[in-house]
């Protein structure tokens, strides 16, 4: 049971954006698209064995045991990701923090979007994020300039 102090200290913990059964989820709530500010983009590396994370680097440079990723013999088995720190413009009138980790399938679209708008413009821009399935069945996140609508379920 959470104490009153725990609730106060963790009331602004970020939601995680994930994919469940081909749907984008914000925390436990399905959403079709998100309207967000991207406040930071952080390189992340994760090593999986039997669907469990056995090593990770939250800066893309040093692993959980202190070794440099560049010198690690398992480096080529790691999954490279980008962790996007977001402020979600919620349909309930609340702005709240969220975290989205994208994999290589979504890198090109994010890169294209940042190149199109200019990297210097990203911090102040509201971005629409949605999910798209490619012709080969691969899901990827799509980044577009925001059209004014809120995040929708």
PDB file of C-alpha atoms in Angstrom:
ATOM      1  CA  UNK A   1       0.000   0.000   0.000  1.00  0.00           C
ATOM      2  CA  UNK A   2       1.371   3.410  -0.978  1.00  0.00           C
ATOM      3  CA  UNK A   3       1.752   5.999   1.728  1.00  0.00           C
ATOM      4  CA  UNK A   4       0.630   9.589   1.323  1.00  0.00           C
ATOM      5  CA  UNK A   5       4.294  10.589   0.924  1.00  0.00           C
ATOM      6  CA  UNK A   6       4.836   7.952  -1.807  1.00  0.00           C
ATOM      7  CA  UNK A   7       1.813   9.281  -3.689  1.00  0.00           C
ATOM      8  CA  UNK A   8       3.098  12.864  -3.447  1.00  0.00           C
ATOM      9  CA  UNK A   9       6.619  11.967  -4.535  1.00  0.00           C
ATOM     10  CA  UNK A  10       5.537   9.820  -7.491  1.00  0.00           C
ATOM     11  CA  UNK A  11       2.444  11.621  -8.782  1.00  0.00           C
ATOM     12  CA  UNK A  12       4.338  12.863 -11.842  1.00  0.00           C
ATOM     13  CA  UNK A  13       6.090   9.594 -12.760  1.00  0.00           C
ATOM     14  CA  UNK A  14       6.020   9.264 -16.544  1.00  0.00           C
ATOM     15  CA  UNK A  15       3.705   6.939 -18.424  1.00  0.00           C
ATOM     16  CA  UNK A  16       5.369   4.578 -20.871  1.00  0.00           C
ATOM     17  CA  UNK A  17       4.247   4.429 -24.479  1.00  0.00           C
ATOM     18  CA  UNK A  18       4.202   0.849 -25.721  1.00  0.00           C
ATOM     19  CA  UNK A  19       2.714  -1.370 -28.406  1.00  0.00           C
ATOM     20  CA  UNK A  20       0.272  -4.076 -27.357  1.00  0.00           C
ATOM     21  CA  UNK A  21      -1.550  -6.202 -29.945  1.00  0.00           C
ATOM     22  CA  UNK A  22      -0.690  -3.723 -32.743  1.00  0.00           C
ATOM     23  CA  UNK A  23      -2.075  -0.775 -30.743  1.00  0.00           C
ATOM     24  CA  UNK A  24      -0.245   2.137 -29.177  1.00  0.00           C
ATOM     25  CA  UNK A  25      -0.739   2.340 -25.423  1.00  0.00           C
ATOM     26  CA  UNK A  26      -0.151   5.330 -23.126  1.00  0.00           C
ATOM     27  CA  UNK A  27       0.276   3.650 -19.780  1.00  0.00           C
ATOM     28  CA  UNK A  28      -2.658   1.217 -19.765  1.00  0.00           C
ATOM     29  CA  UNK A  29      -4.848   3.273 -22.114  1.00  0.00           C
ATOM     30  CA  UNK A  30      -4.996   2.617 -25.883  1.00  0.00           C
ATOM     31  CA  UNK A  31      -4.465   5.707 -28.055  1.00  0.00           C
ATOM     32  CA  UNK A  32      -4.617   6.218 -31.805  1.00  0.00           C
ATOM     33  CA  UNK A  33      -2.186   9.147 -31.876  1.00  0.00           C
ATOM     34  CA  UNK A  34      -0.286  11.358 -29.464  1.00  0.00           C
ATOM     35  CA  UNK A  35       0.290  15.113 -29.496  1.00  0.00           C
ATOM     36  CA  UNK A  36       3.627  15.679 -27.749  1.00  0.00           C
ATOM     37  CA  UNK A  37       6.614  17.899 -27.161  1.00  0.00           C
ATOM     38  CA  UNK A  38       9.862  15.931 -27.511  1.00  0.00           C
ATOM     39  CA  UNK A  39      12.036  17.315 -24.728  1.00  0.00           C
ATOM     40  CA  UNK A  40      15.022  15.001 -25.134  1.00  0.00           C
ATOM     41  CA  UNK A  41      16.336  12.142 -27.277  1.00  0.00           C
ATOM     42  CA  UNK A  42      18.660   9.719 -25.495  1.00  0.00           C
ATOM     43  CA  UNK A  43      20.563   6.803 -27.088  1.00  0.00           C
ATOM     44  CA  UNK A  44      19.925   3.520 -25.268  1.00  0.00           C
ATOM     45  CA  UNK A  45      21.342   0.014 -25.727  1.00  0.00           C
ATOM     46  CA  UNK A  46      19.765  -3.206 -24.455  1.00  0.00           C
ATOM     47  CA  UNK A  47      20.934  -6.805 -24.587  1.00  0.00           C
ATOM     48  CA  UNK A  48      18.215  -9.453 -24.483  1.00  0.00           C
ATOM     49  CA  UNK A  49      18.497 -13.176 -23.784  1.00  0.00           C
ATOM     50  CA  UNK A  50      15.350 -15.325 -23.815  1.00  0.00           C
ATOM     51  CA  UNK A  51      13.210 -12.152 -23.948  1.00  0.00           C
ATOM     52  CA  UNK A  52      14.810 -10.823 -20.747  1.00  0.00           C
ATOM     53  CA  UNK A  53      16.991  -7.731 -20.539  1.00  0.00           C
ATOM     54  CA  UNK A  54      20.385  -8.892 -19.256  1.00  0.00           C
ATOM     55  CA  UNK A  55      22.358  -5.702 -19.847  1.00  0.00           C
ATOM     56  CA  UNK A  56      21.507  -2.123 -20.731  1.00  0.00           C
ATOM     57  CA  UNK A  57      22.999   1.302 -21.129  1.00  0.00           C
ATOM     58  CA  UNK A  58      20.840   4.322 -20.437  1.00  0.00           C
ATOM     59  CA  UNK A  59      23.251   6.650 -22.245  1.00  0.00           C
ATOM     60  CA  UNK A  60      24.465   4.386 -25.072  1.00  0.00           C
ATOM     61  CA  UNK A  61      28.013   4.592 -23.699  1.00  0.00           C
ATOM     62  CA  UNK A  62      28.330   2.601 -20.456  1.00  0.00           C
ATOM     63  CA  UNK A  63      26.585  -0.643 -19.558  1.00  0.00           C
ATOM     64  CA  UNK A  64      24.954  -1.490 -16.249  1.00  0.00           C
ATOM     65  CA  UNK A  65      28.156  -3.123 -14.960  1.00  0.00           C
ATOM     66  CA  UNK A  66      30.261  -0.055 -15.763  1.00  0.00           C
ATOM     67  CA  UNK A  67      31.913  -1.380 -18.930  1.00  0.00           C
ATOM     68  CA  UNK A  68      32.151   0.862 -21.975  1.00  0.00           C
ATOM     69  CA  UNK A  69      29.757  -0.276 -24.706  1.00  0.00           C
ATOM     70  CA  UNK A  70      32.420   0.455 -27.341  1.00  0.00           C
ATOM     71  CA  UNK A  71      34.698  -2.169 -25.737  1.00  0.00           C
ATOM     72  CA  UNK A  72      32.052  -4.791 -24.904  1.00  0.00           C
ATOM     73  CA  UNK A  73      32.273  -8.080 -26.792  1.00  0.00           C
ATOM     74  CA  UNK A  74      28.443  -8.349 -26.789  1.00  0.00           C
ATOM     75  CA  UNK A  75      28.018  -4.898 -28.369  1.00  0.00           C
ATOM     76  CA  UNK A  76      26.923  -6.278 -31.744  1.00  0.00           C
ATOM     77  CA  UNK A  77      24.126  -8.272 -30.125  1.00  0.00           C
ATOM     78  CA  UNK A  78      22.666  -5.202 -28.402  1.00  0.00           C
ATOM     79  CA  UNK A  79      19.504  -3.555 -29.598  1.00  0.00           C
ATOM     80  CA  UNK A  80      20.007   0.139 -30.321  1.00  0.00           C
ATOM     81  CA  UNK A  81      17.083   2.332 -29.351  1.00  0.00           C
ATOM     82  CA  UNK A  82      16.278   5.975 -28.861  1.00  0.00           C
ATOM     83  CA  UNK A  83      14.463   7.009 -25.709  1.00  0.00           C
ATOM     84  CA  UNK A  84      12.202   9.980 -26.377  1.00  0.00           C
ATOM     85  CA  UNK A  85      11.285  12.044 -23.351  1.00  0.00           C
ATOM     86  CA  UNK A  86       7.846  13.497 -24.009  1.00  0.00           C
ATOM     87  CA  UNK A  87       5.303  15.921 -22.631  1.00  0.00           C
ATOM     88  CA  UNK A  88       1.924  14.579 -23.786  1.00  0.00           C
ATOM     89  CA  UNK A  89      -0.861  17.033 -24.587  1.00  0.00           C
ATOM     90  CA  UNK A  90      -3.634  14.905 -23.094  1.00  0.00           C
ATOM     91  CA  UNK A  91      -7.282  14.882 -24.206  1.00  0.00           C
ATOM     92  CA  UNK A  92      -8.204  15.387 -20.540  1.00  0.00           C
ATOM     93  CA  UNK A  93      -6.560  18.822 -20.450  1.00  0.00           C
ATOM     94  CA  UNK A  94      -3.441  17.652 -18.615  1.00  0.00           C
ATOM     95  CA  UNK A  95       0.114  17.830 -19.877  1.00  0.00           C
ATOM     96  CA  UNK A  96       2.028  14.908 -18.457  1.00  0.00           C
ATOM     97  CA  UNK A  97       5.425  13.262 -18.912  1.00  0.00           C
ATOM     98  CA  UNK A  98       5.839  10.075 -20.909  1.00  0.00           C
ATOM     99  CA  UNK A  99       8.665   7.936 -22.277  1.00  0.00           C
ATOM    100  CA  UNK A 100       8.741   6.281 -25.696  1.00  0.00           C
ATOM    101  CA  UNK A 101      11.584   4.000 -26.780  1.00  0.00           C
ATOM    102  CA  UNK A 102      11.776   3.540 -30.512  1.00  0.00           C
ATOM    103  CA  UNK A 103      13.782   0.864 -32.320  1.00  0.00           C
ATOM    104  CA  UNK A 104      15.580   0.934 -35.662  1.00  0.00           C
ATOM    105  CA  UNK A 105      12.335   0.524 -37.631  1.00  0.00           C
ATOM    106  CA  UNK A 106      11.333   4.057 -36.575  1.00  0.00           C
ATOM    107  CA  UNK A 107      14.751   5.776 -36.774  1.00  0.00           C
ATOM    108  CA  UNK A 108      14.429   6.768 -40.440  1.00  0.00           C
ATOM    109  CA  UNK A 109      11.034   8.409 -39.962  1.00  0.00           C
ATOM    110  CA  UNK A 110      12.222  10.373 -36.911  1.00  0.00           C
ATOM    111  CA  UNK A 111      15.377  11.428 -38.772  1.00  0.00           C
ATOM    112  CA  UNK A 112      13.324  12.492 -41.822  1.00  0.00           C
ATOM    113  CA  UNK A 113      10.976  14.507 -39.616  1.00  0.00           C
ATOM    114  CA  UNK A 114      13.780  16.291 -37.735  1.00  0.00           C
ATOM    115  CA  UNK A 115      15.586  17.039 -41.007  1.00  0.00           C
ATOM    116  CA  UNK A 116      12.354  18.432 -42.526  1.00  0.00           C
ATOM    117  CA  UNK A 117      11.527  20.783 -39.616  1.00  0.00           C
ATOM    118  CA  UNK A 118      15.112  21.619 -38.619  1.00  0.00           C
ATOM    119  CA  UNK A 119      16.687  20.280 -35.439  1.00  0.00           C
ATOM    120  CA  UNK A 120      16.633  23.734 -33.847  1.00  0.00           C
ATOM    121  CA  UNK A 121      12.812  23.838 -34.163  1.00  0.00           C
ATOM    122  CA  UNK A 122      12.103  20.515 -32.448  1.00  0.00           C
ATOM    123  CA  UNK A 123      12.069  21.726 -28.804  1.00  0.00           C
ATOM    124  CA  UNK A 124       9.186  24.165 -29.349  1.00  0.00           C
ATOM    125  CA  UNK A 125       7.132  22.080 -31.756  1.00  0.00           C
ATOM    126  CA  UNK A 126       4.100  19.939 -30.998  1.00  0.00           C
ATOM    127  CA  UNK A 127       4.586  16.601 -32.762  1.00  0.00           C
ATOM    128  CA  UNK A 128       1.967  14.039 -33.719  1.00  0.00           C
ATOM    129  CA  UNK A 129       3.073  10.430 -33.180  1.00  0.00           C
ATOM    130  CA  UNK A 130       1.089   7.544 -34.619  1.00  0.00           C
ATOM    131  CA  UNK A 131       1.676   3.889 -35.424  1.00  0.00           C
ATOM    132  CA  UNK A 132       1.862   2.451 -38.945  1.00  0.00           C
ATOM    133  CA  UNK A 133       2.228  -1.085 -40.248  1.00  0.00           C
ATOM    134  CA  UNK A 134       4.491  -1.396 -43.298  1.00  0.00           C
ATOM    135  CA  UNK A 135       3.706  -3.648 -46.268  1.00  0.00           C
ATOM    136  CA  UNK A 136       5.897  -6.354 -44.725  1.00  0.00           C
ATOM    137  CA  UNK A 137       3.943  -6.191 -41.423  1.00  0.00           C
ATOM    138  CA  UNK A 138       6.542  -4.265 -39.415  1.00  0.00           C
ATOM    139  CA  UNK A 139       5.122  -1.698 -36.991  1.00  0.00           C
ATOM    140  CA  UNK A 140       6.850   1.658 -36.755  1.00  0.00           C
ATOM    141  CA  UNK A 141       6.187   5.029 -35.192  1.00  0.00           C
ATOM    142  CA  UNK A 142       5.438   7.916 -37.550  1.00  0.00           C
ATOM    143  CA  UNK A 143       6.313  11.528 -36.665  1.00  0.00           C
ATOM    144  CA  UNK A 144       4.452  14.457 -38.217  1.00  0.00           C
ATOM    145  CA  UNK A 145       3.816  18.103 -37.618  1.00  0.00           C
ATOM    146  CA  UNK A 146       0.884  18.484 -35.233  1.00  0.00           C
ATOM    147  CA  UNK A 147      -2.481  19.507 -36.695  1.00  0.00           C
ATOM    148  CA  UNK A 148      -4.000  20.976 -33.526  1.00  0.00           C
ATOM    149  CA  UNK A 149      -5.942  17.936 -32.278  1.00  0.00           C
ATOM    150  CA  UNK A 150      -5.272  16.548 -28.810  1.00  0.00           C
ATOM    151  CA  UNK A 151      -4.082  13.002 -28.107  1.00  0.00           C
ATOM    152  CA  UNK A 152      -7.008  10.739 -28.850  1.00  0.00           C
ATOM    153  CA  UNK A 153      -8.087   7.343 -27.575  1.00  0.00           C
TER     154      UNK A 153
END
